[in-house]
């Protein structure tokens, strides 16, 4: 899941640095993630994982780091995939 | 403090508003700073009402501050906007600087000395997006230094301190920003642009080359992205809306006085402008309701940083700004149609030209197109809160 998220970040995040250089807990906003790009990343994730973010996850914190996004997505995809 | 008569916040604001009204036309014609009104704010200690009582302020809520903005807006848009912008800056200090020794001590100073705070977020080359900086703050030992081509610093020449944005360090991304407080003795300003505009002339929003040096502890401890999302965005849209509402209130008051005068002259006949006045009153109530709803939403979310940084909150605040900035133009236009030539002409008791010119700034200060673009992006994932319970 993390790799898939990283791929989406690389494609839609518009980051000035390669995603591989960022640790799982690195602050994506400090790395240059704009609010516009964060929505594009959300859309990419919704499409890739076939989920829809509820409004309570649509805040800065949910997209602060690769770890945070992983937690948010895990809470949505249900037990089956989370157990993988 | 020796306030003998009428020391409620509303009474103090009314007194300042009365002073502002006397000089409003002169401020507008000359494009000069509303010195008398700001001196009256200082005398009534209105510059520190937002600061916690423990630091010398009065713990005023944003709704109370908005009411003062509206009262001032009813007499002088420029004075009201200076007051609003000062409190927008102060909201960042109150929300994000309270736990920090330097910024707490500075708030105490703002209270004691009634310091006027200005903002420098605009920069040549960023294309109007304040969430981007080109300039970077330079830290060496305990000192920070900053040079910024600030194309707009409202009342920059009259402020006692400037809160200024920059990249967090030389290698930081353009969105990795911090905000730093520099006091007047810590910077120089070299004028680069002259503020000669259609309206809001007295805000004296000239352009300046800013050069400052200060102890690095004056950098606000939170990233500017959080400050923008959690205090600046909301307080800007809400307090600006309160100022604009005040401008519209006064235009409608002038139109109503005109209609009433006509009605008194010919009892039994409804004056021709009466129907338009009813329409203007309807629109004015919409702006009032919209602003109050936004203020309530802010007060409810205030203690919860997650809610303040949520998309739903950003969409709601964006919508408040769009609606108030567009609707006041329709209201003031109605007022002009009601009053006719006496409104178009300057220097009559019913003049509305200044109101109309000032109100035209509302759609431009943070362009409505940019805000709609931001909202439209958020709506790709966010679903609007449609509950009437709130």
Coordinates of N, CA and C in Angstrom, one line a residue, chain B residues 140-349:
Chain B
X140 N 21.7 33.3 11.2 CA 23.1 33.2 11.5 C 23.3 33.4 13.0
X141 N 23.7 32.4 13.7 CA 23.7 32.4 15.1 C 22.4 32.7 15.7
X142 N 22.2 33.7 16.5 CA 20.9 34.0 17.1 C 20.1 35.1 16.3
X143 N 20.7 35.5 15.1 CA 20.1 36.6 14.4 C 19.4 36.1 13.1
X144 N 18.3 36.7 12.7 CA 17.7 36.4 11.4 C 17.7 37.7 10.6
X145 N 17.9 37.5 9.3 CA 17.9 38.7 8.4 C 16.9 38.4 7.2
X146 N 16.3 39.4 6.7 CA 15.4 39.2 5.6 C 15.3 40.4 4.7
X147 N 15.4 40.2 3.4 CA 15.2 41.2 2.4 C 14.0 40.8 1.6
X148 N 13.0 41.6 1.4 CA 11.8 41.2 0.6 C 11.3 42.3 -0.2
X149 N 11.1 42.0 -1.5 CA 10.5 43.0 -2.4 C 9.0 42.9 -2.2
X150 N 8.5 43.6 -1.2 CA 7.1 43.6 -0.8 C 6.3 44.6 -1.6
X151 N 5.6 44.1 -2.7 CA 4.9 45.0 -3.6 C 3.8 45.8 -3.0
X152 N 3.3 45.2 -1.9 CA 2.2 45.9 -1.1 C 2.5 45.7 0.4
X153 N 2.6 46.8 1.1 CA 2.5 46.7 2.6 C 1.5 47.8 3.0
X154 N 0.3 47.4 3.3 CA -0.7 48.4 3.7 C -0.2 49.1 4.9
X155 N -0.4 50.5 4.9 CA 0.1 51.4 5.9 C 1.4 51.0 6.5
X156 N 2.3 50.5 5.6 CA 3.6 50.1 6.0 C 4.4 51.2 6.7
X157 N 4.3 52.4 6.1 CA 5.0 53.6 6.7 C 4.5 54.0 8.0
X158 N 3.3 53.6 8.4 CA 2.7 54.0 9.6 C 2.6 53.0 10.7
X159 N 3.1 51.8 10.4 CA 3.0 50.6 11.4 C 4.2 50.7 12.4
X160 N 3.9 50.0 13.5 CA 5.0 49.9 14.6 C 5.7 48.6 14.5
X161 N 5.1 47.7 13.7 CA 5.7 46.4 13.5 C 5.1 45.7 12.3
X162 N 5.9 44.9 11.6 CA 5.4 44.2 10.4 C 5.6 42.7 10.6
X163 N 4.5 42.0 10.3 CA 4.6 40.5 10.3 C 4.8 40.1 8.8
X164 N 5.9 39.4 8.6 CA 6.3 39.2 7.2 C 6.6 37.8 6.9
X165 N 6.2 37.3 5.7 CA 6.4 35.9 5.3 C 7.6 35.8 4.5
X166 N 8.2 34.6 4.5 CA 9.4 34.2 3.7 C 9.5 32.7 3.7
X167 N 10.4 32.2 2.8 CA 10.7 30.8 2.9 C 11.5 30.6 4.2
X168 N 11.4 29.3 4.8 CA 11.9 29.1 6.1 C 13.4 29.1 6.2
X169 N 14.1 28.8 5.0 CA 15.6 28.8 5.0 C 16.0 28.9 3.5
X170 N 17.2 29.0 3.2 CA 17.7 29.2 1.8 C 17.3 28.1 0.9
X171 N 17.3 26.8 1.4 CA 17.0 25.7 0.6 C 15.5 25.3 0.6
X172 N 14.7 26.0 1.3 CA 13.3 25.6 1.5 C 12.5 25.7 0.2
X173 N 11.5 24.8 0.1 CA 10.5 24.9 -1.1 C 9.8 26.3 -0.9
X174 N 9.2 26.7 -2.1 CA 8.5 28.0 -2.1 C 7.3 28.0 -1.1
X175 N 6.7 26.9 -0.8 CA 5.6 26.8 0.1 C 6.0 26.5 1.5
X176 N 7.3 26.3 1.8 CA 7.7 26.0 3.1 C 8.1 27.4 3.8
X177 N 7.1 28.0 4.4 CA 7.2 29.4 4.8 C 7.1 29.6 6.3
X178 N 7.7 30.7 6.7 CA 7.6 31.1 8.1 C 7.1 32.6 8.1
X179 N 6.6 33.0 9.3 CA 6.2 34.4 9.5 C 7.0 35.0 10.6
X180 N 7.6 36.1 10.5 CA 8.5 36.7 11.5 C 8.0 38.1 11.8
X181 N 8.1 38.4 13.1 CA 7.7 39.8 13.6 C 9.0 40.6 13.6
X182 N 8.9 41.8 12.9 CA 10.0 42.8 13.0 C 9.4 44.0 13.5
X183 N 10.0 44.6 14.5 CA 9.5 45.9 15.1 C 10.2 47.0 14.3
X184 N 9.6 48.2 14.4 CA 10.0 49.3 13.5 C 11.5 49.7 13.6
X185 N 12.1 49.5 14.8 CA 13.5 49.8 14.9 C 14.4 48.7 14.3
X186 N 13.7 47.6 13.8 CA 14.5 46.5 13.2 C 14.5 46.4 11.7
X187 N 13.8 47.3 11.0 CA 13.8 47.3 9.6 C 13.9 48.6 8.9
X188 N 14.2 48.6 7.7 CA 14.2 49.8 6.8 C 13.2 49.5 5.7
X189 N 12.6 50.6 5.2 CA 11.7 50.4 4.1 C 12.1 51.5 3.0
X190 N 12.2 51.0 1.8 CA 12.5 51.9 0.7 C 11.4 51.8 -0.3
X191 N 10.7 52.9 -0.6 CA 9.5 52.8 -1.3 C 9.7 52.5 -2.8
X192 N 8.9 51.5 -3.3 CA 9.0 51.1 -4.7 C 7.8 51.3 -5.5
X193 N 6.6 51.4 -4.8 CA 5.4 51.6 -5.5 C 4.5 52.6 -4.8
X194 N 3.7 53.4 -5.5 CA 2.8 54.4 -4.9 C 1.4 53.9 -5.0
X195 N 0.7 53.9 -3.9 CA -0.7 53.5 -3.9 C -1.6 54.6 -4.3
X196 N -1.9 54.7 -5.6 CA -2.8 55.7 -6.1 C -3.9 55.0 -6.8
X197 N -5.1 54.8 -6.1 CA -6.1 53.8 -6.5 C -7.5 54.4 -6.6
X198 N -8.3 53.5 -7.2 CA -9.8 53.9 -7.3 C -10.4 54.1 -6.0
X199 N -10.2 53.2 -5.1 CA -10.8 53.3 -3.7 C -9.8 52.8 -2.7
X200 N -10.3 52.7 -1.4 CA -9.5 52.3 -0.3 C -8.2 53.0 -0.3
X201 N -8.3 54.3 -0.6 CA -7.1 55.1 -0.9 C -6.3 55.3 0.4
X202 N -7.0 55.4 1.6 CA -6.4 55.7 2.8 C -5.6 54.6 3.5
X203 N -5.7 53.4 2.9 CA -4.9 52.3 3.5 C -3.4 52.4 3.1
X204 N -3.1 53.3 2.2 CA -1.7 53.6 1.9 C -0.9 52.4 1.7
X205 N -1.4 51.5 0.7 CA -0.8 50.2 0.5 C 0.3 50.3 -0.5
X206 N 1.3 51.1 -0.2 CA 2.4 51.3 -1.1 C 3.3 50.0 -1.1
X207 N 4.2 50.0 -2.1 CA 5.2 48.9 -2.2 C 6.5 49.3 -1.6
X208 N 7.2 48.4 -1.0 CA 8.4 48.7 -0.3 C 9.4 47.6 -0.4
X209 N 10.7 48.0 -0.5 CA 11.8 47.0 -0.3 C 12.1 47.0 1.2
X210 N 11.8 45.8 1.7 CA 11.9 45.6 3.2 C 13.3 45.0 3.5
X211 N 14.0 45.6 4.4 CA 15.3 44.9 4.9 C 15.2 44.9 6.4
X212 N 15.3 43.7 7.0 CA 15.2 43.6 8.5 C 16.2 42.7 9.1
X213 N 16.5 43.0 10.3 CA 17.4 42.1 11.1 C 16.9 42.1 12.5
X214 N 16.8 40.9 13.1 CA 16.2 40.7 14.4 C 16.7 39.4 15.1
X215 N 16.5 39.3 16.4 CA 16.8 38.0 17.0 C 15.9 36.9 16.4
X216 N 16.4 35.7 16.2 CA 15.7 34.7 15.5 C 14.5 34.2 16.2
X217 N 14.4 34.4 17.5 CA 13.2 34.0 18.3 C 12.0 34.8 17.9
X218 N 12.1 35.8 17.1 CA 11.0 36.5 16.6 C 10.2 35.8 15.4
X219 N 10.8 34.7 14.9 CA 10.2 33.9 13.9 C 9.0 33.1 14.6
X220 N 7.8 33.2 14.1 CA 6.7 32.5 14.8 C 7.0 31.0 14.7
X221 N 6.8 30.3 15.9 CA 7.2 28.9 16.0 C 6.5 27.9 15.1
X222 N 5.4 28.3 14.5 CA 4.6 27.3 13.6 C 4.9 27.6 12.2
X223 N 4.8 26.6 11.3 CA 4.9 26.9 9.8 C 3.8 27.8 9.4
X224 N 4.1 28.7 8.4 CA 3.1 29.7 8.0 C 1.9 29.0 7.4
X225 N 2.1 27.8 6.8 CA 1.0 27.1 6.2 C -0.1 26.9 7.3
X226 N 0.3 26.5 8.5 CA -0.7 26.3 9.6 C -1.3 27.6 10.0
X227 N -0.4 28.6 10.1 CA -0.9 30.0 10.5 C -2.0 30.5 9.5
X228 N -1.7 30.3 8.2 CA -2.6 30.8 7.2 C -3.9 30.0 7.3
X229 N -3.8 28.7 7.4 CA -5.1 27.9 7.4 C -5.9 28.1 8.7
X230 N -5.2 28.2 9.8 CA -5.9 28.2 11.1 C -6.3 29.6 11.7
X231 N -5.6 30.6 11.2 CA -6.0 31.9 11.7 C -6.2 33.0 10.6
X232 N -5.2 33.1 9.7 CA -5.2 34.2 8.8 C -6.4 34.1 7.8
X233 N -6.5 32.9 7.2 CA -7.6 32.8 6.1 C -8.9 33.1 6.7
X234 N -9.3 32.5 7.8 CA -10.6 32.8 8.4 C -10.8 34.2 8.8
X235 N -9.8 34.7 9.6 CA -10.0 36.0 10.2 C -10.0 37.1 9.0
X236 N -9.2 36.9 8.0 CA -9.2 37.8 6.9 C -10.6 37.9 6.2
X237 N -11.1 36.7 5.8 CA -12.4 36.7 5.1 C -13.5 37.3 6.0
X238 N -13.5 37.0 7.3 CA -14.6 37.4 8.2 C -14.5 38.9 8.5
X239 N -13.3 39.4 8.9 CA -13.2 40.8 9.3 C -13.3 41.7 8.0
X240 N -12.7 41.2 6.9 CA -13.0 42.0 5.7 C -14.5 42.1 5.4
X241 N -15.1 41.0 5.5 CA -16.6 41.0 5.2 C -17.3 41.9 6.2
X242 N -16.8 42.0 7.4 CA -17.5 42.9 8.4 C -17.2 44.4 7.9
X243 N -16.0 44.7 7.5 CA -15.8 46.1 7.0 C -16.7 46.4 5.8
X244 N -16.7 45.4 4.8 CA -17.6 45.6 3.6 C -19.0 45.8 4.0
X245 N -19.5 45.0 4.9 CA -20.8 45.1 5.4 C -21.1 46.5 5.9
X246 N -20.1 47.0 6.7 CA -20.3 48.3 7.2 C -20.4 49.4 6.1
X247 N -19.6 49.3 5.1 CA -19.7 50.2 3.9 C -21.1 50.2 3.3
X248 N -21.6 48.9 3.1 CA -23.0 48.8 2.6 C -24.0 49.3 3.5
X249 N -23.9 49.1 4.8 CA -24.8 49.6 5.8 C -25.0 51.1 5.7
X250 N -23.8 51.8 5.5 CA -23.9 53.2 5.5 C -24.5 53.7 4.1
X251 N -24.2 53.0 3.1 CA -24.8 53.4 1.8 C -26.3 53.2 1.8
X252 N -26.8 52.1 2.5 CA -28.2 51.9 2.6 C -28.9 53.0 3.5
X253 N -28.1 53.3 4.6 CA -28.6 54.3 5.5 C -28.8 55.7 4.8
X254 N -27.9 56.0 3.9 CA -28.0 57.2 3.1 C -29.2 57.2 2.2
X255 N -29.4 56.0 1.5 CA -30.5 55.8 0.6 C -31.8 55.9 1.4
X256 N -31.8 55.3 2.5 CA -33.1 55.3 3.3 C -33.4 56.7 3.8
X257 N -32.4 57.5 4.2 CA -32.6 58.9 4.6 C -33.2 59.7 3.4
X258 N -32.7 59.4 2.3 CA -33.2 60.1 1.1 C -34.7 59.7 0.8
X259 N -35.0 58.4 0.9 CA -36.4 58.0 0.6 C -37.3 58.6 1.7
X260 N -36.9 58.5 3.0 CA -37.7 59.1 4.1 C -38.0 60.6 3.9
X261 N -36.9 61.3 3.5 CA -37.1 62.7 3.2 C -38.2 63.0 2.1
X262 N -38.1 62.2 1.1 CA -39.1 62.3 0.0 C -40.5 61.9 0.5
X263 N -40.6 60.9 1.3 CA -41.9 60.4 1.8 C -42.5 61.5 2.7
X264 N -41.7 62.2 3.5 CA -42.2 63.2 4.4 C -42.7 64.4 3.6
X265 N -42.1 64.7 2.5 CA -42.6 65.8 1.7 C -43.9 65.6 1.0
X266 N -44.2 64.3 0.7 CA -45.4 64.0 0.0 C -46.1 62.8 0.7
X267 N -46.7 63.0 1.9 CA -47.4 61.9 2.6 C -48.5 61.3 1.7
X268 N -48.7 60.0 1.9 CA -49.7 59.3 1.2 C -49.2 58.8 -0.2
X269 N -48.0 59.2 -0.6 CA -47.4 58.7 -1.8 C -46.2 57.9 -1.5
X270 N -46.0 56.7 -2.0 CA -44.8 56.0 -1.8 C -43.7 56.6 -2.8
X271 N -42.6 57.0 -2.2 CA -41.5 57.6 -3.1 C -41.0 56.5 -4.1
X272 N -40.5 57.0 -5.2 CA -40.1 56.0 -6.3 C -39.0 55.1 -5.8
X273 N -38.1 55.5 -4.9 CA -37.0 54.6 -4.6 C -37.4 53.6 -3.5
X274 N -38.6 53.6 -3.0 CA -38.9 52.8 -1.8 C -38.8 51.3 -2.1
X275 N -39.2 50.9 -3.3 CA -39.1 49.5 -3.6 C -37.7 49.0 -3.7
X276 N -36.8 49.8 -4.3 CA -35.4 49.5 -4.4 C -34.8 49.4 -3.0
X277 N -35.3 50.3 -2.1 CA -34.8 50.3 -0.8 C -35.1 48.9 -0.1
X278 N -36.3 48.5 -0.4 CA -36.7 47.2 0.2 C -35.8 46.1 -0.4
X279 N -35.4 46.2 -1.6 CA -34.5 45.2 -2.2 C -33.1 45.3 -1.6
X280 N -32.7 46.5 -1.4 CA -31.3 46.7 -0.8 C -31.3 46.1 0.6
X281 N -32.4 46.4 1.3 CA -32.5 45.9 2.7 C -32.5 44.3 2.7
X282 N -33.1 43.7 1.7 CA -33.1 42.3 1.6 C -31.6 41.8 1.4
X283 N -30.9 42.4 0.5 CA -29.5 42.0 0.2 C -28.6 42.3 1.4
X284 N -28.9 43.4 2.1 CA -28.1 43.7 3.3 C -28.2 42.6 4.4
X285 N -29.5 42.2 4.5 CA -29.7 41.1 5.5 C -29.0 39.8 5.1
X286 N -28.9 39.5 3.8 CA -28.2 38.3 3.3 C -26.7 38.4 3.7
X287 N -26.1 39.6 3.5 CA -24.7 39.8 3.9 C -24.5 39.6 5.4
X288 N -25.4 40.2 6.1 CA -25.3 40.1 7.6 C -25.4 38.7 8.0
X289 N -26.4 38.0 7.5 CA -26.6 36.5 7.9 C -25.4 35.7 7.5
X290 N -24.9 36.0 6.4 CA -23.7 35.2 5.9 C -22.5 35.5 6.7
X291 N -22.3 36.7 7.1 CA -21.1 37.1 8.0 C -21.3 36.5 9.4
X292 N -22.5 36.6 9.9 CA -22.7 36.0 11.3 C -22.5 34.5 11.2
X293 N -23.0 33.8 10.2 CA -22.9 32.4 10.1 C -21.4 32.0 10.0
X294 N -20.6 32.8 9.3 CA -19.2 32.5 9.2 C -18.5 32.7 10.5
X295 N -18.9 33.8 11.2 CA -18.3 34.1 12.6 C -18.6 32.9 13.5
X296 N -19.9 32.5 13.5 CA -20.3 31.4 14.4 C -19.5 30.1 14.1
X297 N -19.3 29.8 12.8 CA -18.6 28.6 12.4 C -17.1 28.7 12.9
X298 N -16.5 30.0 12.8 CA -15.2 30.2 13.3 C -15.1 30.0 14.8
X299 N -16.0 30.6 15.5 CA -16.0 30.5 17.0 C -16.1 29.0 17.4
X300 N -17.0 28.3 16.7 CA -17.2 26.9 17.0 C -15.9 26.0 16.7
X301 N -15.2 26.4 15.7 CA -14.1 25.6 15.3 C -12.8 26.0 15.9
X302 N -12.8 27.2 16.6 CA -11.6 27.9 17.0 C -10.6 27.0 17.8
X303 N -11.2 26.2 18.7 CA -10.4 25.4 19.7 C -9.9 24.1 19.0
X304 N -10.2 23.9 17.8 CA -9.9 22.6 17.2 C -9.1 22.8 15.9
X305 N -7.8 22.7 16.0 CA -6.9 22.9 14.9 C -7.3 22.0 13.7
X306 N -7.7 20.8 13.9 CA -8.1 19.9 12.8 C -9.3 20.4 12.0
X307 N -10.2 21.0 12.8 CA -11.4 21.5 12.1 C -11.1 22.8 11.4
X308 N -10.2 23.6 12.0 CA -9.8 24.8 11.3 C -9.0 24.5 10.0
X309 N -8.3 23.4 10.0 CA -7.5 23.0 8.8 C -8.3 22.2 7.8
X310 N -9.6 22.0 8.1 CA -10.3 21.0 7.3 C -10.8 21.7 6.0
X311 N -11.1 20.9 5.0 CA -11.5 21.5 3.7 C -12.9 22.1 3.9
X312 N -13.7 21.5 4.7 CA -15.1 22.1 4.8 C -15.0 23.5 5.4
X313 N -14.1 23.7 6.3 CA -14.0 25.1 6.9 C -13.5 26.1 5.9
X314 N -12.5 25.6 5.1 CA -11.9 26.5 4.1 C -13.0 26.9 3.0
X315 N -13.8 25.9 2.6 CA -14.8 26.2 1.6 C -15.8 27.2 2.2
X316 N -16.2 26.9 3.5 CA -17.2 27.8 4.1 C -16.7 29.3 4.2
X317 N -15.4 29.5 4.6 CA -14.8 30.8 4.7 C -14.7 31.4 3.3
X318 N -14.2 30.6 2.3 CA -14.2 31.2 0.9 C -15.5 31.7 0.5
X319 N -16.6 30.9 0.8 CA -17.9 31.3 0.3 C -18.4 32.5 1.0
X320 N -18.0 32.7 2.3 CA -18.4 34.0 3.0 C -17.8 35.2 2.2
X321 N -16.5 35.1 1.9 CA -15.8 36.2 1.2 C -16.4 36.5 -0.1
X322 N -16.6 35.4 -0.9 CA -17.2 35.6 -2.3 C -18.5 36.3 -2.2
X323 N -19.4 35.8 -1.3 CA -20.8 36.3 -1.2 C -20.8 37.8 -0.8
X324 N -20.0 38.1 0.3 CA -20.1 39.4 0.8 C -19.5 40.4 -0.2
X325 N -18.3 40.0 -0.8 CA -17.7 41.0 -1.7 C -18.5 41.2 -3.0
X326 N -19.2 40.2 -3.4 CA -20.1 40.5 -4.6 C -21.4 41.2 -4.3
X327 N -21.9 40.8 -3.1 CA -23.3 41.4 -2.8 C -23.2 42.9 -2.4
X328 N -22.2 43.3 -1.8 CA -22.1 44.7 -1.4 C -22.2 45.6 -2.6
X329 N -21.6 45.2 -3.7 CA -21.6 46.0 -4.9 C -23.0 46.1 -5.4
X330 N -23.8 45.1 -5.4 CA -25.2 45.1 -5.8 C -26.0 46.1 -4.9
X331 N -25.7 46.0 -3.6 CA -26.4 46.8 -2.6 C -26.1 48.3 -2.8
X332 N -24.8 48.6 -3.0 CA -24.4 50.0 -3.1 C -24.9 50.6 -4.4
X333 N -24.9 49.7 -5.4 CA -25.5 50.1 -6.7 C -27.0 50.5 -6.6
X334 N -27.7 49.7 -5.8 CA -29.1 50.0 -5.6 C -29.2 51.3 -4.9
X335 N -28.4 51.5 -3.9 CA -28.4 52.8 -3.1 C -28.2 54.0 -4.0
X336 N -27.3 53.8 -5.0 CA -27.0 54.9 -5.9 C -28.2 55.1 -6.8
X337 N -28.9 54.1 -7.3 CA -30.1 54.3 -8.1 C -31.2 54.9 -7.3
X338 N -31.3 54.6 -6.0 CA -32.3 55.3 -5.2 C -32.1 56.8 -5.1
X339 N -30.8 57.1 -4.8 CA -30.5 58.5 -4.5 C -30.3 59.3 -5.8
X340 N -29.8 58.7 -6.8 CA -29.7 59.4 -8.1 C -28.5 60.4 -8.0
X341 N -28.7 61.5 -8.6 CA -27.5 62.4 -8.8 C -27.0 62.9 -7.5
X342 N -27.8 63.0 -6.5 CA -27.3 63.4 -5.2 C -26.3 62.4 -4.6
X343 N -26.4 61.2 -5.0 CA -25.5 60.1 -4.6 C -24.3 60.1 -5.4
X344 N -24.4 60.4 -6.7 CA -23.3 60.4 -7.6 C -22.4 61.5 -7.4
X345 N -23.0 62.6 -6.9 CA -22.2 63.8 -6.6 C -21.4 63.7 -5.3
X346 N -20.2 64.2 -5.3 CA -19.5 64.2 -4.0 C -19.9 65.3 -3.1
X347 N -19.8 65.2 -1.8 CA -20.0 66.3 -0.9 C -21.5 66.6 -0.5
X348 N -22.4 65.7 -0.9 CA -23.8 65.8 -0.4 C -24.0 64.9 0.8
X349 N -25.0 65.1 1.6 CA -25.3 64.1 2.7 C -25.6 62.7 2.2

